[in-house]
């Protein structure tokens, strides 16, 4: 094996290992489940294999939690397979943009055409309280980084698929849409930064998703982004932003958004039959 593989070569190796370990040659849809969203897994289908990510090339132990997540292969009622990427790497972990994009690239190398990215986010809009689910319609990449290397001049107009958003709205017509601003973190924003982001057209703030979407678009994947509002962003409401309170908010919303996400996945997967 090449001692210094390119990101695409590493993803190809990871996909081969995944196919060998899961017995599933091809996955159709991939999902990254952010804060609050994990409960959807068992509603999407039957887990056929779950592999510690650290056993797949390119995924290494997370610096944050002291353990890696898993990659899970789930058979949907249609018989097609979803890949659950439970090993998201955030930019703030300091492992670089290659690590951030590796899960997405592995999904693409595993045959995936549709990527669903979920996250927990702060809301810059007072009319979206904690618990609101928002469809991401565009992003502001405020990390000053790109996951792409070389002359990869990828078009990001409609980076978040209008077709997939329309399918999500068939499941819940009340879902609002908004612009997601990714910041490097891990600190939260200042109220002045939130005012700046609002002036720039941002509605949601978080520390993931935009870089993953850029990598996904380079790989030709169709992307659906879903944010769970876990808190009003800095300065939007009286209360301070507290990580534990955010986690509690995610837990409260978990059963509802798990059902919503599973229904959206079923709707999207159902399109393949039509
Ligand atoms: N800011 C950035 N990231 C976040 C927030 C926030 O307020 N809430 C959840 N993730």
CSV table of N, CA and C and ligand atoms in Angstrom, one decimal, residues 35 119-124 180-183 185-189 194 204-208 228-234 241 243 246, ligand 1:
chain,number,residue,atom,x,y,z
A,35,UNK,N,-25.4,16.2,16.7
A,35,UNK,CA,-26.0,16.3,18.0
A,35,UNK,C,-27.5,16.1,17.9
A,119,UNK,N,-26.8,18.1,11.9
A,119,UNK,CA,-26.0,18.8,12.9
A,119,UNK,C,-26.9,19.5,14.0
A,120,UNK,N,-26.2,19.9,15.1
A,120,UNK,CA,-26.9,20.7,16.0
A,120,UNK,C,-26.3,22.1,15.8
A,121,UNK,N,-27.1,23.1,15.9
A,121,UNK,CA,-26.7,24.5,15.5
A,121,UNK,C,-27.3,25.5,16.4
A,122,UNK,N,-26.6,26.7,16.5
A,122,UNK,CA,-27.2,27.8,17.1
A,122,UNK,C,-28.0,28.6,16.1
A,123,UNK,N,-29.1,29.2,16.6
A,123,UNK,CA,-30.0,30.0,15.7
A,123,UNK,C,-29.7,31.5,15.9
A,124,UNK,N,-29.5,32.1,14.7
A,124,UNK,CA,-29.3,33.6,14.7
A,124,UNK,C,-30.7,34.3,14.6
A,180,UNK,N,-26.5,28.1,6.7
A,180,UNK,CA,-25.7,27.6,7.8
A,180,UNK,C,-24.3,28.2,7.7
A,181,UNK,N,-23.9,28.9,8.7
A,181,UNK,CA,-22.5,29.4,8.8
A,181,UNK,C,-21.7,28.5,9.6
A,182,UNK,N,-20.6,28.0,9.0
A,182,UNK,CA,-19.7,27.1,9.7
A,182,UNK,C,-18.5,28.0,10.2
A,183,UNK,N,-18.3,27.9,11.5
A,183,UNK,CA,-17.1,28.6,12.1
A,183,UNK,C,-16.2,27.5,12.6
A,185,UNK,N,-14.7,27.1,15.5
A,185,UNK,CA,-14.8,26.7,16.9
A,185,UNK,C,-13.4,26.4,17.5
A,186,UNK,N,-13.3,25.7,18.6
A,186,UNK,CA,-14.5,25.1,19.4
A,186,UNK,C,-15.2,26.1,20.3
A,187,UNK,N,-14.7,27.3,20.4
A,187,UNK,CA,-15.4,28.4,21.2
A,187,UNK,C,-16.7,28.7,20.5
A,188,UNK,N,-17.7,29.1,21.2
A,188,UNK,CA,-18.9,29.7,20.6
A,188,UNK,C,-18.6,31.1,20.2
A,189,UNK,N,-19.5,31.7,19.5
A,189,UNK,CA,-19.3,33.1,18.9
A,189,UNK,C,-19.6,34.2,20.0
A,194,UNK,N,-22.2,37.1,15.9
A,194,UNK,CA,-23.5,36.7,15.4
A,194,UNK,C,-24.2,37.9,14.7
A,204,UNK,N,-28.0,30.2,10.8
A,204,UNK,CA,-27.6,29.1,11.7
A,204,UNK,C,-26.1,29.2,11.9
A,205,UNK,N,-25.6,28.8,13.1
A,205,UNK,CA,-24.1,28.7,13.3
A,205,UNK,C,-23.8,27.4,13.8
A,206,UNK,N,-22.7,26.8,13.3
A,206,UNK,CA,-22.2,25.5,13.8
A,206,UNK,C,-20.8,25.3,13.4
A,207,UNK,N,-20.3,24.1,13.7
A,207,UNK,CA,-18.9,23.8,13.5
A,207,UNK,C,-18.6,22.6,12.6
A,208,UNK,N,-19.6,22.3,11.8
A,208,UNK,CA,-19.4,21.2,10.8
A,208,UNK,C,-20.1,21.5,9.5
A,228,UNK,N,-30.6,20.8,13.7
A,228,UNK,CA,-31.5,21.0,14.8
A,228,UNK,C,-31.0,22.2,15.6
A,229,UNK,N,-31.9,23.1,15.8
A,229,UNK,CA,-31.5,24.3,16.6
A,229,UNK,C,-31.4,23.8,18.1
A,230,UNK,N,-30.2,23.9,18.7
A,230,UNK,CA,-30.0,23.5,20.0
A,230,UNK,C,-30.0,24.7,21.0
A,231,UNK,N,-29.8,25.9,20.4
A,231,UNK,CA,-29.7,27.1,21.3
A,231,UNK,C,-29.9,28.3,20.5
A,232,UNK,N,-30.4,29.4,21.1
A,232,UNK,CA,-30.3,30.7,20.4
A,232,UNK,C,-28.8,31.1,20.4
A,233,UNK,N,-28.3,31.6,19.2
A,233,UNK,CA,-26.9,32.0,19.1
A,233,UNK,C,-26.6,33.1,20.1
A,234,UNK,N,-25.3,33.4,20.3
A,234,UNK,CA,-24.9,34.4,21.3
A,234,UNK,C,-25.6,35.7,21.0
A,241,UNK,N,-24.8,30.5,26.5
A,241,UNK,CA,-24.7,29.2,25.8
A,241,UNK,C,-23.9,28.2,26.7
A,243,UNK,N,-22.9,24.2,27.0
A,243,UNK,CA,-22.8,22.9,26.3
A,243,UNK,C,-23.7,21.8,26.9
A,246,UNK,N,-27.2,22.5,25.9
A,246,UNK,CA,-27.4,22.1,24.5
A,246,UNK,C,-27.7,20.6,24.3
B,1,LIG,N1,-22.4,28.2,17.8
B,1,LIG,C1,-21.7,27.3,17.1
B,1,LIG,N2,-21.9,26.0,17.1
B,1,LIG,C2,-22.9,25.5,17.7
B,1,LIG,C3,-23.8,26.3,18.4
B,1,LIG,C4,-23.6,27.7,18.5
B,1,LIG,O1,-24.3,28.5,19.1
B,1,LIG,N3,-24.8,25.6,18.9
B,1,LIG,C5,-24.5,24.3,18.5
B,1,LIG,N4,-23.4,24.3,17.8
